[in-house]
Tab-separated table of C-alpha atoms in Angstrom:
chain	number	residue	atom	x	y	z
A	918	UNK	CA	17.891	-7.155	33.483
A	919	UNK	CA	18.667	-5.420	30.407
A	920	UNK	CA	19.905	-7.497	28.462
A	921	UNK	CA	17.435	-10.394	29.606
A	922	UNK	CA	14.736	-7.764	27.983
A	923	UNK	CA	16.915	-7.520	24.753
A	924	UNK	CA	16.920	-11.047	24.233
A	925	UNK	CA	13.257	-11.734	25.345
A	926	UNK	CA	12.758	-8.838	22.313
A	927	UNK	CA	15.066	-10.907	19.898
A	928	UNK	CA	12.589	-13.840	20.907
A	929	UNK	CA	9.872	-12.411	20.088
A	930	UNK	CA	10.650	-11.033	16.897
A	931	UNK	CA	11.426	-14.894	15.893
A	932	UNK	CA	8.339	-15.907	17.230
A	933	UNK	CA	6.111	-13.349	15.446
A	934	UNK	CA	7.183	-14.485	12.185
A	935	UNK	CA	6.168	-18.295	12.979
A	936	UNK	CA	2.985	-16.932	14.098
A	937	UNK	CA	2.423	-14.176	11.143
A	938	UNK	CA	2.630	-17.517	9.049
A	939	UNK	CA	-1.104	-18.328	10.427
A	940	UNK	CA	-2.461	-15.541	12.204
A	941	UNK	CA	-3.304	-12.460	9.472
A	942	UNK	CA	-2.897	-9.816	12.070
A	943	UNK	CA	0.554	-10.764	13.033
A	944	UNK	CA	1.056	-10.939	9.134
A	945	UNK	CA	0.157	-6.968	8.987
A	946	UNK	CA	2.657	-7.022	12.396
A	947	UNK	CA	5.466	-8.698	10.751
A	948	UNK	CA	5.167	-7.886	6.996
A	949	UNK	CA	4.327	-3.564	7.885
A	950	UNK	CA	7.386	-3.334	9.749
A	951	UNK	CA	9.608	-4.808	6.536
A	952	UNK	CA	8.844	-1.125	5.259
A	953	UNK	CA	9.607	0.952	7.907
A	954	UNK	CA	13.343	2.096	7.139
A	955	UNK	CA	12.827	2.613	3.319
A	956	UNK	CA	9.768	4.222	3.414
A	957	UNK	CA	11.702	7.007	6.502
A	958	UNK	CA	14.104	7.158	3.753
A	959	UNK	CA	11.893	7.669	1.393
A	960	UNK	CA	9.448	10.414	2.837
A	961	UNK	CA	12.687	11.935	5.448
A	962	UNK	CA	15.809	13.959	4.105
A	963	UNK	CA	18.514	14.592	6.575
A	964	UNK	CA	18.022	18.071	6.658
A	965	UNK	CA	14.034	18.006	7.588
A	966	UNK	CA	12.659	18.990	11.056
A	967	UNK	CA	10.540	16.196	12.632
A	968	UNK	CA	8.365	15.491	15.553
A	969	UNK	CA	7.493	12.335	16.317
A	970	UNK	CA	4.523	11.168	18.218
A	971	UNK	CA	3.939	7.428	19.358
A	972	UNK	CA	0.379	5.589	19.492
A	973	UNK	CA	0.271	2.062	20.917
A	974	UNK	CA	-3.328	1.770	19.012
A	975	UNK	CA	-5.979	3.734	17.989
A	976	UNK	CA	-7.074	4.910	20.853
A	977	UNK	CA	-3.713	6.319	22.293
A	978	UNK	CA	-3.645	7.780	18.403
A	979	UNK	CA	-7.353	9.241	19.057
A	980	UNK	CA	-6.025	10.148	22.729
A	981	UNK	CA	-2.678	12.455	20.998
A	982	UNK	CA	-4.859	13.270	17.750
A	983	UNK	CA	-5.673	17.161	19.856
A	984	UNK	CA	-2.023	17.502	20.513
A	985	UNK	CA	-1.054	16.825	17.383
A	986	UNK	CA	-3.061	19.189	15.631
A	987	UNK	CA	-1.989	22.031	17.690
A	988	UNK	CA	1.866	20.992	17.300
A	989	UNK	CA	1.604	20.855	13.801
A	990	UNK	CA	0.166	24.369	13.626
A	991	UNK	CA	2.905	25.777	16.322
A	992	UNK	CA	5.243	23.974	14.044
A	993	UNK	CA	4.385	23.976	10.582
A	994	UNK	CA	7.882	23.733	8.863
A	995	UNK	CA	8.076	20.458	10.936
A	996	UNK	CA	7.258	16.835	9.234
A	997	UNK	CA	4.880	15.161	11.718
A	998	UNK	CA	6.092	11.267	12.327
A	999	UNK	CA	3.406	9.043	13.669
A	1000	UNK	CA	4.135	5.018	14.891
A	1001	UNK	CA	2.159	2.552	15.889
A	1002	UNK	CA	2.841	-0.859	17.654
A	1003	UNK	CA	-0.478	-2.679	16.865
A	1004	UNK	CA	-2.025	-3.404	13.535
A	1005	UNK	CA	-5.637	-2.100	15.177
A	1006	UNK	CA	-4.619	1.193	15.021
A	1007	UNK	CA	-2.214	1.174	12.075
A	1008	UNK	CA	-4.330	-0.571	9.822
A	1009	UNK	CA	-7.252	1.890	10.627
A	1010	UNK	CA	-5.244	5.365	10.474
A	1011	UNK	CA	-2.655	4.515	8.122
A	1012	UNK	CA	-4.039	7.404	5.945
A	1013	UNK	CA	-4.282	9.576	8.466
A	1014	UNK	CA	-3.797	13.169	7.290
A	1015	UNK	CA	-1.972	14.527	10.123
A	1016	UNK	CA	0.907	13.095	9.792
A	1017	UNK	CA	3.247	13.255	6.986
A	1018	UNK	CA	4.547	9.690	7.658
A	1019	UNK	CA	2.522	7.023	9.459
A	1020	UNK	CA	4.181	3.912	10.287
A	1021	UNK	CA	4.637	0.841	12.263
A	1022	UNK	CA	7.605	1.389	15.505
A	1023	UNK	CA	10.181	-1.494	14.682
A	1024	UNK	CA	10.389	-3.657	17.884
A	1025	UNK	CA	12.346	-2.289	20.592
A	1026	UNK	CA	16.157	-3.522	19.715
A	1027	UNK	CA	19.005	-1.179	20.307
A	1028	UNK	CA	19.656	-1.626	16.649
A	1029	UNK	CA	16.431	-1.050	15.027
A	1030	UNK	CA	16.001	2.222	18.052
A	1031	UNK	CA	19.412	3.935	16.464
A	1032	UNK	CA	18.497	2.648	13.146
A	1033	UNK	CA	15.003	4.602	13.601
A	1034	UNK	CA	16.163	7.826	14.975
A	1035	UNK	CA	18.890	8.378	12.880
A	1036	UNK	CA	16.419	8.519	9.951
A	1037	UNK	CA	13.642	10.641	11.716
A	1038	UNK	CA	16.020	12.855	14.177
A	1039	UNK	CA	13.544	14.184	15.720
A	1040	UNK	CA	13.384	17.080	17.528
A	1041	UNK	CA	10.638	16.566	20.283
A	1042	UNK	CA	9.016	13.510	20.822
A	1043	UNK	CA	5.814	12.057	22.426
A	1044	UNK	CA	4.918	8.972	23.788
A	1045	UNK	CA	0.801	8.979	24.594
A	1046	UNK	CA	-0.281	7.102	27.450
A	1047	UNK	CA	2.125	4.343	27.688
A	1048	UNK	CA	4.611	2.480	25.735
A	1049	UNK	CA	7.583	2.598	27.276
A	1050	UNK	CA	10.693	0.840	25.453
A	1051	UNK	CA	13.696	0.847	26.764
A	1052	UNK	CA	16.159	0.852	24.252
A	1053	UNK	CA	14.347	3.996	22.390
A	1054	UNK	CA	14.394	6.215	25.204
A	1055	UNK	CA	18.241	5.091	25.796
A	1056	UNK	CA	18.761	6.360	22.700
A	1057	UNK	CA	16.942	9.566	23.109
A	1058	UNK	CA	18.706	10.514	26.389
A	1059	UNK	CA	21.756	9.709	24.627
A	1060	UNK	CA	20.952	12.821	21.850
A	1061	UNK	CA	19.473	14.520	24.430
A	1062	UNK	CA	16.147	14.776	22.582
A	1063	UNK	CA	13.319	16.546	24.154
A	1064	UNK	CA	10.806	13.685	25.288
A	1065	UNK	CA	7.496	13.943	26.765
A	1066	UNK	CA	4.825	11.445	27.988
A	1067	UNK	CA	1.374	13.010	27.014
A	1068	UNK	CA	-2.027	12.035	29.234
A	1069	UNK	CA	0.054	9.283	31.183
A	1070	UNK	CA	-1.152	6.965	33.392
A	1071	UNK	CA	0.907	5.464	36.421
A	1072	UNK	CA	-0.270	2.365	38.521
A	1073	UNK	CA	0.909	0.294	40.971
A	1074	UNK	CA	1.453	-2.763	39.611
A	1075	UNK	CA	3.455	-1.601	36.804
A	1076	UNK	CA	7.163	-2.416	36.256
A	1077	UNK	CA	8.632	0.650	37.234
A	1078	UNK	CA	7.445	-0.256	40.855
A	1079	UNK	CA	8.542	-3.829	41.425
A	1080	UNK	CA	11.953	-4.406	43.008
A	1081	UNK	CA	13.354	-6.041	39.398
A	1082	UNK	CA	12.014	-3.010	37.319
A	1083	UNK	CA	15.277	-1.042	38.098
A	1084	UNK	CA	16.031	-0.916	34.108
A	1085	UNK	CA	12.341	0.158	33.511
A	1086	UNK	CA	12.860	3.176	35.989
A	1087	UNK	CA	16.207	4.153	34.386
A	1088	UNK	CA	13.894	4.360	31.229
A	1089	UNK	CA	12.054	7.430	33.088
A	1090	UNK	CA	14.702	9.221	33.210
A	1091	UNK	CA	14.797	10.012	29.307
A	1092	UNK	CA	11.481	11.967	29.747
A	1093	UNK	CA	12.100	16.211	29.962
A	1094	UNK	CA	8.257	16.407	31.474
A	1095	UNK	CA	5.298	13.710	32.726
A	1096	UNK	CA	1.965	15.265	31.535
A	1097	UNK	CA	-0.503	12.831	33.608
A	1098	UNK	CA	-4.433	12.214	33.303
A	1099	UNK	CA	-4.716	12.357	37.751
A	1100	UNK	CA	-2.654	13.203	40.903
A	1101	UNK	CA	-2.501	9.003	41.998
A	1102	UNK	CA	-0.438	8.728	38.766
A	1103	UNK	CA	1.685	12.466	40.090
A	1104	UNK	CA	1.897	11.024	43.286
A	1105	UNK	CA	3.924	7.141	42.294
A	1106	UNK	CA	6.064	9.192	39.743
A	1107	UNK	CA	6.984	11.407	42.871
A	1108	UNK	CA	7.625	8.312	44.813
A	1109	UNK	CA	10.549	7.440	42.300
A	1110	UNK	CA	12.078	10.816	42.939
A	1111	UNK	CA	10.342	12.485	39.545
A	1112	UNK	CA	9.695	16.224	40.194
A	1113	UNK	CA	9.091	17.383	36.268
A	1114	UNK	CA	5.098	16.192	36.625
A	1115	UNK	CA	2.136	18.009	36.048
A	1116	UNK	CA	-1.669	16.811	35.691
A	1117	UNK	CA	-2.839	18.549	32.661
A	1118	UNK	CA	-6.138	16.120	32.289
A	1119	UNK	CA	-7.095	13.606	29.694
A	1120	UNK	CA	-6.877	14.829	26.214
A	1121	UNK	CA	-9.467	12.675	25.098
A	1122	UNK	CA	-12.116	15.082	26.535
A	1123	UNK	CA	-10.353	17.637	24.322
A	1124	UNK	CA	-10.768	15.411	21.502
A	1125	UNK	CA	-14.210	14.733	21.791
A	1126	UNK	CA	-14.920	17.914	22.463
A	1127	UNK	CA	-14.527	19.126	18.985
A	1128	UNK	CA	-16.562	16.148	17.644
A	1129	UNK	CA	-19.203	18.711	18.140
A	1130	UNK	CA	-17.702	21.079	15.885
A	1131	UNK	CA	-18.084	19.330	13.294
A	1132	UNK	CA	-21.227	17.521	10.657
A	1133	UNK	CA	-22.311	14.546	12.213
A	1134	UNK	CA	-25.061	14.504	10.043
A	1135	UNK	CA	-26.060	10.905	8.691
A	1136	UNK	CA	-29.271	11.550	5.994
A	1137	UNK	CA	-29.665	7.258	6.093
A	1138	UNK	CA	-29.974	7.195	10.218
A	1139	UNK	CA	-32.448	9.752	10.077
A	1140	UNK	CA	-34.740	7.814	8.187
A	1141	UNK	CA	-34.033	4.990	10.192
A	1142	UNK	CA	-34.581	6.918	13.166
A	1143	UNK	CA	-37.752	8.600	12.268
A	1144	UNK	CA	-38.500	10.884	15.480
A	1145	UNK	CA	-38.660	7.734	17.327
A	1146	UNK	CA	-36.394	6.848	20.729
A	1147	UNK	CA	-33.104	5.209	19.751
A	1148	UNK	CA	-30.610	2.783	21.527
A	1149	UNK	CA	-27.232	2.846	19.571
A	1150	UNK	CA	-25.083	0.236	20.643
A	1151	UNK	CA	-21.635	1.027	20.056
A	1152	UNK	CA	-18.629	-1.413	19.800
A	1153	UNK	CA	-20.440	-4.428	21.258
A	1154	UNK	CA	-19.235	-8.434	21.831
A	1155	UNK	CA	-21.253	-11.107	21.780
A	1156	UNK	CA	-21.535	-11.447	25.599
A	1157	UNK	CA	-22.878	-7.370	25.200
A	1158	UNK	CA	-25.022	-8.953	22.113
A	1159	UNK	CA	-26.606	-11.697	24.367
A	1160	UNK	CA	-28.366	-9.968	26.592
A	1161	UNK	CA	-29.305	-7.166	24.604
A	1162	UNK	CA	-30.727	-9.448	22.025
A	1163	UNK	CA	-32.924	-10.933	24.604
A	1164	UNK	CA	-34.078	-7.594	25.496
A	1165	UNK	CA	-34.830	-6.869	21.784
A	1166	UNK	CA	-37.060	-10.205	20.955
A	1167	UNK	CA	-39.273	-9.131	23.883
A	1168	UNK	CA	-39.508	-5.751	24.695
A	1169	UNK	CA	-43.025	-4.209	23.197
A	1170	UNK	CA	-41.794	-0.456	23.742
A	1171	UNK	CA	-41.705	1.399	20.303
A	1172	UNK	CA	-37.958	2.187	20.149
A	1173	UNK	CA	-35.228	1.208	18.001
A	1174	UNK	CA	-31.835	0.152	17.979
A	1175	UNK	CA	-28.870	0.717	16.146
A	1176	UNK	CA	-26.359	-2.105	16.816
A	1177	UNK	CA	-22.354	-1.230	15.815
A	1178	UNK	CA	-20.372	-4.600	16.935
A	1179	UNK	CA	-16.937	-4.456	17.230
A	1180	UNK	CA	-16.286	-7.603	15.044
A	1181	UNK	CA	-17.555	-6.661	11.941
A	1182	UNK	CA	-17.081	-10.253	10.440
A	1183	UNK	CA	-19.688	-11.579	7.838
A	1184	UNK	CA	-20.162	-14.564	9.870
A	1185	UNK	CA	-20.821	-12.715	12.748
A	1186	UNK	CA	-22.948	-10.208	11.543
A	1187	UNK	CA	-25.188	-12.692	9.852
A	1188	UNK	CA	-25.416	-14.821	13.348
A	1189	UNK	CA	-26.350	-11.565	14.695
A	1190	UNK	CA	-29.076	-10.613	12.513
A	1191	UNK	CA	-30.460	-14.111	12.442
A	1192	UNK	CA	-31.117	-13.915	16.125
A	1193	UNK	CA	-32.900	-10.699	15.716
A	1194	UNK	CA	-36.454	-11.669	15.717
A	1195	UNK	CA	-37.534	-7.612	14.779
A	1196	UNK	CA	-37.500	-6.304	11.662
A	1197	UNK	CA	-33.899	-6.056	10.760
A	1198	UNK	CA	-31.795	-4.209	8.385
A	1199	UNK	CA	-28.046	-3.861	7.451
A	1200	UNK	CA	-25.780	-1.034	6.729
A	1201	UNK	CA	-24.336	-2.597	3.552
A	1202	UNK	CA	-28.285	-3.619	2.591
A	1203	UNK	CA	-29.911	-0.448	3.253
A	1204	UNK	CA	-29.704	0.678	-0.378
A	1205	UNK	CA	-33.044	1.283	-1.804
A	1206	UNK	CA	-34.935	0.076	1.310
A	1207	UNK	CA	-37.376	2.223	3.124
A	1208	UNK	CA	-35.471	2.579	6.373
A	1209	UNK	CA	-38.109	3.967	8.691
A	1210	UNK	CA	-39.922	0.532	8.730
A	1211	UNK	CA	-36.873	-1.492	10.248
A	1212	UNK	CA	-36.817	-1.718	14.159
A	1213	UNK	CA	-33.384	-2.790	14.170
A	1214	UNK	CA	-30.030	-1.302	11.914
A	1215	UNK	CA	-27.257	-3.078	12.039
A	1216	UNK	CA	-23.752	-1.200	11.048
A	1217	UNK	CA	-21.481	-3.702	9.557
A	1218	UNK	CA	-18.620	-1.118	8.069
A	1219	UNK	CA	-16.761	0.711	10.406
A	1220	UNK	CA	-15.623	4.602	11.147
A	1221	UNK	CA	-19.247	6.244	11.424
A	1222	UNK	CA	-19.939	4.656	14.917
A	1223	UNK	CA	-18.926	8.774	16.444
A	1224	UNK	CA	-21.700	10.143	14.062
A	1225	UNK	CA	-24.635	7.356	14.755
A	1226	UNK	CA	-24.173	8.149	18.268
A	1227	UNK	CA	-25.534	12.045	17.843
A	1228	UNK	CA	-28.817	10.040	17.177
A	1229	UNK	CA	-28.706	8.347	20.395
A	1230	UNK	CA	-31.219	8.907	23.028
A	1231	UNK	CA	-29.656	5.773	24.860
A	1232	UNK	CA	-26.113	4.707	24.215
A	1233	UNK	CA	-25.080	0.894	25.644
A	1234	UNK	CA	-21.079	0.577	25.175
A	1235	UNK	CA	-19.504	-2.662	24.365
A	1236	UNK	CA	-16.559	-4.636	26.014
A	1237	UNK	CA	-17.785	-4.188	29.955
A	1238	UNK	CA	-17.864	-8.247	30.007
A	1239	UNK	CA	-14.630	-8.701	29.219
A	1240	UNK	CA	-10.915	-8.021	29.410
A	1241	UNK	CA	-9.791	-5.218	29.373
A	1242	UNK	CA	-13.061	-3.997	29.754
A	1243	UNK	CA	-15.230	-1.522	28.162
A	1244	UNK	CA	-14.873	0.535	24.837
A	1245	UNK	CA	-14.741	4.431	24.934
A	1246	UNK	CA	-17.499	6.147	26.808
A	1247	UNK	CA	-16.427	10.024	25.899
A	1248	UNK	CA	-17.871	9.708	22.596
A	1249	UNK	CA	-21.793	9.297	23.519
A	1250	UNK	CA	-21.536	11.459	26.737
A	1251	UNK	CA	-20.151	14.283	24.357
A	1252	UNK	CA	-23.463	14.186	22.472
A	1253	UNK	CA	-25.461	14.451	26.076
A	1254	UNK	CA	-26.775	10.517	26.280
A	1255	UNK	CA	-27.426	8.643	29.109
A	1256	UNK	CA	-25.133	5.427	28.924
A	1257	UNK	CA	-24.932	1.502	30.264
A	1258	UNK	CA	-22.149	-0.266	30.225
A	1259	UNK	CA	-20.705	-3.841	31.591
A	1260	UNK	CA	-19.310	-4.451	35.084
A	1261	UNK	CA	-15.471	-4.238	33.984
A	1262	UNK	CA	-14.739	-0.707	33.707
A	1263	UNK	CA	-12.169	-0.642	36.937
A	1264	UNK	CA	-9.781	0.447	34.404
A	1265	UNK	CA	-11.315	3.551	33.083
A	1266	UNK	CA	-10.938	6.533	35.444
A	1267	UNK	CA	-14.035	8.214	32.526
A	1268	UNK	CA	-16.156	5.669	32.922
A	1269	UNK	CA	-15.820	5.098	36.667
A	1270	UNK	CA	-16.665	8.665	36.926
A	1271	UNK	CA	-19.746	8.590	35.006
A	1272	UNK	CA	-20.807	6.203	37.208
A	1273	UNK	CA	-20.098	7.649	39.965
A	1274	UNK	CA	-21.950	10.600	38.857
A	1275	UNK	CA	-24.924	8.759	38.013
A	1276	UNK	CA	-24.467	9.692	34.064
A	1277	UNK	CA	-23.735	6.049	33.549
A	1278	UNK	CA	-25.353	2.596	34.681
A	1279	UNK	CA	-23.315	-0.771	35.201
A	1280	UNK	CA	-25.312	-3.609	34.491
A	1281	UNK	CA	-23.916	-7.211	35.602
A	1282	UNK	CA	-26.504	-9.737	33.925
A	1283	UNK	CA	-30.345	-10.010	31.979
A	1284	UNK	CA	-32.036	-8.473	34.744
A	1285	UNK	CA	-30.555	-5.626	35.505
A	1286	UNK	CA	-30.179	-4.362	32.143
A	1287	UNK	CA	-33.855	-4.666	31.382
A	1288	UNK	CA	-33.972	-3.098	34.385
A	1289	UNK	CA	-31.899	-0.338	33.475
A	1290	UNK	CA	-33.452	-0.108	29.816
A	1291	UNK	CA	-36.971	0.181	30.933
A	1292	UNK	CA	-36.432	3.031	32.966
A	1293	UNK	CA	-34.861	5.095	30.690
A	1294	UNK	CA	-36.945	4.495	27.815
A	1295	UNK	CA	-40.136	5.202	30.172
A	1296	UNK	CA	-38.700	8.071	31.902
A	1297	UNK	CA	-38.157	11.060	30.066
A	1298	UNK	CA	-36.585	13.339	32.761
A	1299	UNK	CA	-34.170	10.751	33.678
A	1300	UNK	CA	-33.033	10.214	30.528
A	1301	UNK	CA	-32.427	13.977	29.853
A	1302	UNK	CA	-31.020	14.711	33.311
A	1303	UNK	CA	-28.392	11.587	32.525
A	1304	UNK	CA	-27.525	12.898	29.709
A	1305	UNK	CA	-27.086	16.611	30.826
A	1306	UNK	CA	-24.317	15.179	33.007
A	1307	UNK	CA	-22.863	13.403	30.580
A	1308	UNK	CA	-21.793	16.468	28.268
A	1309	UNK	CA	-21.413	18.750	30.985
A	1310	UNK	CA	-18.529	15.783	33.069
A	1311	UNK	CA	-16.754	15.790	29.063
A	1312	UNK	CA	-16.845	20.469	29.322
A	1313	UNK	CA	-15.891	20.571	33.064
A	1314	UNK	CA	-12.687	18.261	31.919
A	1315	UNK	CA	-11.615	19.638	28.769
A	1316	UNK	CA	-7.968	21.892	28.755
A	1317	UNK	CA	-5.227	19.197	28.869
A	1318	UNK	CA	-4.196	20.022	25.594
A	1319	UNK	CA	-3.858	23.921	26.118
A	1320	UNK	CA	-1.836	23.111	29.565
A	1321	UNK	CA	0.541	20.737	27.702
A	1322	UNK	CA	0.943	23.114	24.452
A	1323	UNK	CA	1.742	25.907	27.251
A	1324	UNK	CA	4.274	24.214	28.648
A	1325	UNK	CA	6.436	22.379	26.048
A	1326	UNK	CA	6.401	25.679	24.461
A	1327	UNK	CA	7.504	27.456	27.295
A	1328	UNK	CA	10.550	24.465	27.632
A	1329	UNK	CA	10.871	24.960	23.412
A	1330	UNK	CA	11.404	28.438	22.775
């Protein structure tokens, strides 16, 4: 089965080029990893000390960004090596400041795996989440590199478990510790005989934790705001946009609404404003405008969607009517807001919590989130008492990092 996998790789390395001659984000696929070896060569003597930590996308890289911090301070004569495999997450924290090298993980061949270690020899190594390939963690049993999986996440219907994942499962064996977000996950890595587990939590509550910490001060959404109850919609589609344009043409409560789509096209965003019928403003128009008098603010630039969301009073979160599902639910229920989402959140042990704690509402169609709107906006209790439980679900989980820093430093030192 291995070597089926190596030449389904090979495959798809040819096919990615033919594609990254029409599609621009398999263009920043192809063309970033051209650079990988000669920038490591570049930025990586032989005699350095690295630790290298692996993001499939941003939000495994948001996920490991608490871990990574605290490594960098227990190690600070260390050079900090980040990879990505998608362009989403490269393309956004390429500039990270972290890391002392940020780059793209060369697909999985054994060539390109030895290729990649010998330049960054790392001496611990992280994979966050998920992302397991093969021929990497051959290689870093074979230098008997200390490897750890950081807030994992086990299911059933994953390779490792099928009857032809046998190559997949050997792949496990490379890791010196499973640090997993939830005892199911504990419980199938037990199953294939793994006794170096322990559920240390979701470092994403960590990580959103310390979003309070900081300014999330925004003078221009202030103004906007102006004392007055505000639904920021955060990372939205158009199916998300649909309905909650409807309820925007015709509600006659005096709120406002900041929208932050996830597709921050011009096209799009111009569709979207043109079937605003409230007074509507954009982010890259707001210059010189008096602010207060728009009903609706529309964010078309990207990276300040964490901020806008300390203004919330009601937070709807994007991606719930589609595949996977919905966008990251942490970030408003740090800031105590009530939130609505989609119906596809199945996937998201957070979000399925909030709900089942009554911090967060589903909604499935037009009706039921008008439905869910109205009462919020009416009801000032409820909205408060939803949001209460929202920051206080994000305290009660928080820790993961300190359990994981524990531990590898225990296994380090």
């Amino acid at each position: 089965m291995l070597s089926l996998y190596n030449l389904i790789v090979h495959f798809a390395g040819f096919l990615l080029k033919i594609m990254a001659l029409f599609s621009p984000k398999m263009k920043l696929f192809v063309d970033g990893r051209k650079v990988v070896f000669p920038v490591l060569e570049q930025k990586i003597k032989p005699n350095d000390k690295t630790i290298w930590f692996h993001a499939a996308s941003l939000g495994e890289y948001e996920q490991g960004l608490p871990v990574i911090e605290k490594i960098k301070v227990q190690f600070p004569s260390h050079k900090i090596v980040v990879t990505f495999f998608s362009p989403s997450g490269y393309e956004v924290r390429k500039n990270n400041t972290v890391a002392d090298v940020t780059v793209y993980l060369p697909l999985d061949t054994k060539k390109n795996a030895q290729q990649f270690l010998k330049l960054v020899h790392p001496d611990l190594v992280f994979f966050i989440k998920y992302e397991y390939w093969p021929n990497y963690l051959a290689e870093l049993k074979k230098s008997n590199t200390k490897t750890y999986l950081i807030s994992g996440i086990l299911r059933k219907n994953q390779l490792f478990f099928k009857w032809y994942g046998g190559f997949y499962r050997e792949a496990l064996n490379t890791f010196t510790y499973f640090f997993v977000q939830n005892e199911t996950s504990k419980k199938l890595l037990q199953q294939l005989g793994k006794t170096n587990v322990a559920v240390s939590g979701d470092t994403r509550f960590d990580r959103v934790a310390t979003i309070l910490e900081k300014d999330n001060s925004l003078d221009f959404i202030s103004d906007f705001k102006d004392n007055t109850i505000t639904i920021v919609v955060g990372s939205s589609w158009p199916k998300d946009e649909d309905l909650l344009v409807n309820f925007i043409n015709s509600n006659t409560f005096h709120v406002k609404f900041i929208l932050a789509p996830h597709n921050i096209k011009e096209q799009q965003i111009q569709q979207l404003k043109n079937s605003i019928t409230k007074k509507t403003v954009l982010f890259s128009e707001k210059e010189g405008k008096q602010l207060a008098d728009f009903d609706v603010f529309i964010i078309d630039t990207i990276g300040i969607l964490t901020k806008i969301y300390s203004y919330a009073d009601i937070a709807y979160v994007g991606g719930g009517f589609g595949n996977p599902g919905v966008h990251n639910v942490l970030e408003p229920a740090t800031f105590g807001v009530p939130i609505l989402i989609g119906p596809n959140y199945s996937h998201f042990a957070e979000a399925i919590a909030l709900v089942n704690i009554e911090a967060c509402v589903s909604v499935a169609n037009q009706k039921e989130l008008n439905e869910a709107l109205e009462n919020l906006i009416r009801n000032d209790d409820i909205r408060r008492e939803k949001g209460h439980i929202s920051s206080t679900f994000v305290q009660m989980n928080e820790g993961a990092t300190a359990i994981i820093l524990k531990n590898i430093l225990n296994d380090y030192i």
